[in-house]
Short mmCIF file of C-alpha atoms and ligand atoms in Angstrom, two decimals:
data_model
loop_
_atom_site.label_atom_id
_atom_site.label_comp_id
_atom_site.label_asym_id
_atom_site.label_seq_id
_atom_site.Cartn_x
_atom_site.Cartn_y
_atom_site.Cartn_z
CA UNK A 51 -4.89 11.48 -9.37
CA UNK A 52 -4.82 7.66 -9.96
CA UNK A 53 -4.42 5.36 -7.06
CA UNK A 54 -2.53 2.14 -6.71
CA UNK A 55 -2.97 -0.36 -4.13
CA UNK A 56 -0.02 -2.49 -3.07
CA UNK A 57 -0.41 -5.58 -0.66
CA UNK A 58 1.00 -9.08 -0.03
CA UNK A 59 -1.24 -11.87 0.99
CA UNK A 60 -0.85 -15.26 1.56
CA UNK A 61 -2.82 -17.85 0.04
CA UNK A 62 -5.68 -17.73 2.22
CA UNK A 63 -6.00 -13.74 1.25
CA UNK A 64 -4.51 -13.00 5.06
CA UNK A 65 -2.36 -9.73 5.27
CA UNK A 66 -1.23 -9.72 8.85
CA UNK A 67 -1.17 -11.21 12.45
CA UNK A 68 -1.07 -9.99 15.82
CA UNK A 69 -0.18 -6.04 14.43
CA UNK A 70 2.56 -7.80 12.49
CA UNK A 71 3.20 -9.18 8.82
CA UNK A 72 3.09 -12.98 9.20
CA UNK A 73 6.24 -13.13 6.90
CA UNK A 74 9.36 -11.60 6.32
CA UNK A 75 10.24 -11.14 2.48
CA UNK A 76 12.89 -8.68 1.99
CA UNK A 77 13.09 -8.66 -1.73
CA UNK A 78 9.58 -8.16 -0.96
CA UNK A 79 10.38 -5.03 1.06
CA UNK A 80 13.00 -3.93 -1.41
CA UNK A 81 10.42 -3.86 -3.84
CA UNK A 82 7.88 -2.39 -2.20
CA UNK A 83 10.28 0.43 -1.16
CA UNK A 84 11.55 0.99 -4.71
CA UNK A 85 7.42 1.03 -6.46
CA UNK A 86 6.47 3.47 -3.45
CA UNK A 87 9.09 5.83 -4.27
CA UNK A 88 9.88 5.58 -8.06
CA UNK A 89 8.93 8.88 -9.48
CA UNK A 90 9.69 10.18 -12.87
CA UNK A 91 9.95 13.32 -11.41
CA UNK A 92 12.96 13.50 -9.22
CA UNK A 93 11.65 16.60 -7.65
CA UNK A 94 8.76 15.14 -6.73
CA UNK A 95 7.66 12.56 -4.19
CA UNK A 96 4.53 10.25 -4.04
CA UNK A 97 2.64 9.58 -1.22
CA UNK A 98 1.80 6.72 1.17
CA UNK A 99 -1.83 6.27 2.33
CA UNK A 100 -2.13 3.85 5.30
CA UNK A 101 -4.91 3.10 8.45
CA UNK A 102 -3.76 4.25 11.59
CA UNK A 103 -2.95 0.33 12.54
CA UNK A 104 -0.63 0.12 9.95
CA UNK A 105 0.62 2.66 11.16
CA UNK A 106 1.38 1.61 14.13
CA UNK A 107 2.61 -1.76 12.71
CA UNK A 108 5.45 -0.56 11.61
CA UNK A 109 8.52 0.09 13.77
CA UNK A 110 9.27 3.63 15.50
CA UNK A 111 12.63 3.63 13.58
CA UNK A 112 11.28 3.08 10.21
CA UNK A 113 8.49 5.71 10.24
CA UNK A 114 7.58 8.30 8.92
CA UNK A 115 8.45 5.85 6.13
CA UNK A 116 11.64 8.02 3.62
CA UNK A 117 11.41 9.87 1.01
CA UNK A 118 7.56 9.57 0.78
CA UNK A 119 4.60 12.05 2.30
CA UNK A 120 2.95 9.21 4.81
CA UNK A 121 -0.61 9.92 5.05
CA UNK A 122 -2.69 8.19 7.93
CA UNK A 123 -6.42 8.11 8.38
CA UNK A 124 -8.04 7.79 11.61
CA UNK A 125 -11.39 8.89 13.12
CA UNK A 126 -9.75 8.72 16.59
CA UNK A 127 -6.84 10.44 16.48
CA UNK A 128 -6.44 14.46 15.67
CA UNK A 129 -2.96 14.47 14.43
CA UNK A 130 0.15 11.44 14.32
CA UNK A 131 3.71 12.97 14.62
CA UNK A 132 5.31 13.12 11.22
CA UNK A 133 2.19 12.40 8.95
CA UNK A 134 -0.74 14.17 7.38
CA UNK A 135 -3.37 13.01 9.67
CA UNK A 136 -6.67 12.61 8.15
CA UNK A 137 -10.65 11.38 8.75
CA UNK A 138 -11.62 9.63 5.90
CA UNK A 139 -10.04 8.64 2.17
CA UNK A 140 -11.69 11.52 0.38
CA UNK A 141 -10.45 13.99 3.08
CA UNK A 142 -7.10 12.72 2.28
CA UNK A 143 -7.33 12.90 -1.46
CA UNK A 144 -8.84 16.41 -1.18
CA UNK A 145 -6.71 17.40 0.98
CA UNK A 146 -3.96 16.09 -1.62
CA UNK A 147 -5.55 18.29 -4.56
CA UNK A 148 -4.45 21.87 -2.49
CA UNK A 149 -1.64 22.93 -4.43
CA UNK A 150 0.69 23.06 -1.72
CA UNK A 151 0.47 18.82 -2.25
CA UNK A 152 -0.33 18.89 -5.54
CA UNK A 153 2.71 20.64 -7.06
CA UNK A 154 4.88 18.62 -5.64
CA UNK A 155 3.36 14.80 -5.48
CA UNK A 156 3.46 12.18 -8.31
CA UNK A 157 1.61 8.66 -7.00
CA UNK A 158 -0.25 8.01 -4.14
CA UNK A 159 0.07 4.44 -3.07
CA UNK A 160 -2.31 3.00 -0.63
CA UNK A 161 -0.69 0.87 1.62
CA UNK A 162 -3.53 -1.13 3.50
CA UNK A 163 -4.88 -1.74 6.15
CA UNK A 164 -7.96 -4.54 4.85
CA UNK A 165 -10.45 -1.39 5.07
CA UNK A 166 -8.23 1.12 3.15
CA UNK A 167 -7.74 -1.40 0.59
CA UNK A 168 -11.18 -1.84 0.63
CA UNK A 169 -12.10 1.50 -0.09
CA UNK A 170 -9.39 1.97 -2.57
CA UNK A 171 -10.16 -0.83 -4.88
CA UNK A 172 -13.98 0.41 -5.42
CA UNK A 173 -12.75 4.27 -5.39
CA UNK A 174 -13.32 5.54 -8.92
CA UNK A 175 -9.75 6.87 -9.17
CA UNK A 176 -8.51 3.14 -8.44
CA UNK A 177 -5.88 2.05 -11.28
CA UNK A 178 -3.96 -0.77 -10.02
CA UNK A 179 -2.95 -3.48 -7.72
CA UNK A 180 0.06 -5.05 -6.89
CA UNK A 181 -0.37 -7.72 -5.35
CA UNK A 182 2.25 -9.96 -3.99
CA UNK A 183 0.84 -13.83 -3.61
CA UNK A 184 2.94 -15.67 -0.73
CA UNK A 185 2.27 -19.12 -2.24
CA UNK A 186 1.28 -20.66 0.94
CA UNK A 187 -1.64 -20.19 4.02
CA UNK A 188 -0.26 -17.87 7.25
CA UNK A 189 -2.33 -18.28 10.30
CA UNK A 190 -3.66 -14.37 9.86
CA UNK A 191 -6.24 -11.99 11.87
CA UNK A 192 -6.69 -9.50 8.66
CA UNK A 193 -7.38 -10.30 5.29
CA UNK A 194 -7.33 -8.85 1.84
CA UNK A 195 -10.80 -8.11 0.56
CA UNK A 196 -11.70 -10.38 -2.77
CA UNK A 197 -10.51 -8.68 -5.92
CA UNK A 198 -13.30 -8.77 -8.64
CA UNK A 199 -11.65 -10.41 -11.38
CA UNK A 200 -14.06 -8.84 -13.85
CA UNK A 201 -13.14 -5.61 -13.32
CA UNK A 202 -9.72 -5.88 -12.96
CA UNK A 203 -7.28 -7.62 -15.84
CA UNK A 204 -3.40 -8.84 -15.11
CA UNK A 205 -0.88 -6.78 -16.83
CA UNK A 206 2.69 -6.67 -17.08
CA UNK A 207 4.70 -3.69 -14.86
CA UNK A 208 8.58 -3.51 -16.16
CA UNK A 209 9.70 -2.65 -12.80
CA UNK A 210 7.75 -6.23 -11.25
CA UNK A 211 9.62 -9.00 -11.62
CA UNK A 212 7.76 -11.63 -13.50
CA UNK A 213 9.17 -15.32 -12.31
CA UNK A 214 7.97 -16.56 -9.09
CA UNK A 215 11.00 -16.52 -6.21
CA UNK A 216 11.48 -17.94 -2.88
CA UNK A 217 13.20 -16.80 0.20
CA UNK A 218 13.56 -18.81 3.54
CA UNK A 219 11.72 -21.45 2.05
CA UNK A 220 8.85 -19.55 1.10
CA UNK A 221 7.66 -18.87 -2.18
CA UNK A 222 5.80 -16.06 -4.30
CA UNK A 223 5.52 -14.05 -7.06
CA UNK A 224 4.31 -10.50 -8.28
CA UNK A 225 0.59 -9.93 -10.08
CA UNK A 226 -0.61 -6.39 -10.99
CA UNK A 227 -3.99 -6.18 -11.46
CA UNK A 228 -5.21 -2.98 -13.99
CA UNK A 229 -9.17 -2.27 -13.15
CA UNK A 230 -10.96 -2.40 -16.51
N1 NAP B 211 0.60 -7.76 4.05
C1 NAP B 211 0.48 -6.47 3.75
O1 NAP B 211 0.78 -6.05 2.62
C2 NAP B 211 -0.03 -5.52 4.79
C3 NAP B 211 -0.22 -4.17 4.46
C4 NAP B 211 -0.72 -3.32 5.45
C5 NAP B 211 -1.00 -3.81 6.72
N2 NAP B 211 -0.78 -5.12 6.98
C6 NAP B 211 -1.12 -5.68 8.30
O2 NAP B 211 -2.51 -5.45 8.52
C7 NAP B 211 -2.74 -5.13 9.90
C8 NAP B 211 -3.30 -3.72 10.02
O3 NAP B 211 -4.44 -3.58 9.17
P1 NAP B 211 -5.92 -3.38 9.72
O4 NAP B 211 -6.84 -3.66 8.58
O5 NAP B 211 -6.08 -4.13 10.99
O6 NAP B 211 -5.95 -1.84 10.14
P2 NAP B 211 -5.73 -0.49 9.32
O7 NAP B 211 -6.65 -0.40 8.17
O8 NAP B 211 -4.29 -0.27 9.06
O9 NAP B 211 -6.14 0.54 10.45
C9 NAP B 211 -7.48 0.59 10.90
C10 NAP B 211 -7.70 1.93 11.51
O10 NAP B 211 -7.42 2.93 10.54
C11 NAP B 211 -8.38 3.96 10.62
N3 NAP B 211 -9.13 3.97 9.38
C12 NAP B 211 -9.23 2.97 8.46
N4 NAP B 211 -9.97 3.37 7.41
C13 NAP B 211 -10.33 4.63 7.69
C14 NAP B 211 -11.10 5.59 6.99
N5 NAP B 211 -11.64 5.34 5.79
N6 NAP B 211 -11.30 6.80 7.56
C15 NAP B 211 -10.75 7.08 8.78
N7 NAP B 211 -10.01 6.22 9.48
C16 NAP B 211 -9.81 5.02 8.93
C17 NAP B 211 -9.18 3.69 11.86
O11 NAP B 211 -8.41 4.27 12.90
P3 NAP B 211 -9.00 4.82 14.30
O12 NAP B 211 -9.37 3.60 15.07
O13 NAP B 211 -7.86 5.59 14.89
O14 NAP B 211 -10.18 5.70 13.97
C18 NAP B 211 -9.13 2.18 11.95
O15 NAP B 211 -9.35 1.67 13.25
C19 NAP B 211 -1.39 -5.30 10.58
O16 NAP B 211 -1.27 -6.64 11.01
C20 NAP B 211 -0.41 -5.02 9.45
O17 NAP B 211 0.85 -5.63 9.70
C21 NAP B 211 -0.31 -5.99 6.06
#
């Protein structure tokens, strides 16, 4: 099963602050919940991969995050309430291949943190990244690992918009990357 990264980073490739995103986009977080759940499928339902910080970063109410099967991977915890719980990325996507999963999963999104991502981009099953550019520097303790642009191309995504926006003064704009 293919993977696909999704992120937004500011201009100097930094992805959060303090346990927080340095931001706050909601188109950006309308979008991000519409990709992460699309399926063609309606009886299925993709998953969310995620480090355990990420986790953590986002607010008791809003998690398990809806309508999606939230996967976290830590070495340090056994299991998180309300998520599949797992040690490394290729436990996870095993784990994902038992048809109890299987049957009834379309995408798995991977959701950061800078590690995951990491991991994700070089993983053979990677397929694409969205990446949303904040057009200007945050002051950031996490950044987005370098994405080789020679083995990844920019294509078009219907569902992306394609113009550049702006909201409370700041602006951005959508890329998906394809790897080659
Ligand atoms: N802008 C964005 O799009 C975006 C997206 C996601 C997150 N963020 C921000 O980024 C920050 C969190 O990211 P982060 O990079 O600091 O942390 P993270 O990757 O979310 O979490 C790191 C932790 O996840 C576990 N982990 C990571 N990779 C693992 C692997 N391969 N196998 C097993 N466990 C693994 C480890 O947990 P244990 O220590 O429990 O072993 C590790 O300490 C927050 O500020 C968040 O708001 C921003």
């Amino acid at each position: 099963m293919k993977l696909n990264l999704i992120v937004a980073m500011a201009s100097n490739m930094g992805i959060g602050f303090k346990g927080t995103i340095p931001w706050r986009l909601k188109k950006d977080m309308a979008l991000f919940a519409k990709l992460t759940k699309w399926t063609k499928d309606n009886s299925k339902r993709n998953v969310v991969i995620m480090g355990r910080r990420t986790w953590e970063s986002i607010p008791e109410r809003n998690r398990p995050l809806p309508n999606r099967l939230n996967v976290v991977l830590s070495e340090s915890q056994q299991q998180i309430d309300n998520t599949l719980t797992c040690k490394s990325l290729e436990s996870a996507l095993q784990l994902l291949q038992d048809p109890l999963y299987l049957n009834q999963i379309e995408n798995i999104w991977i959701i950061g943190g800078a590690s995951v991502y990491k991991e994700a981009m070089n993983h053979q099953s990677c397929h694409r990244i969205y990446v949303t550019h904040v057009l200007e520097d945050f002051e950031c303790d996490v950044f987005m690992p370098a994405i080789d642009q020679g083995k990844f191309r920019l294509v078009s995504d219907p569902m992306v918009p394609q113009d550049a926006d702006e909201e409370n003064g700041i602006a951005f704009e959508v890329k998906v990357y394809e790897k080659v």
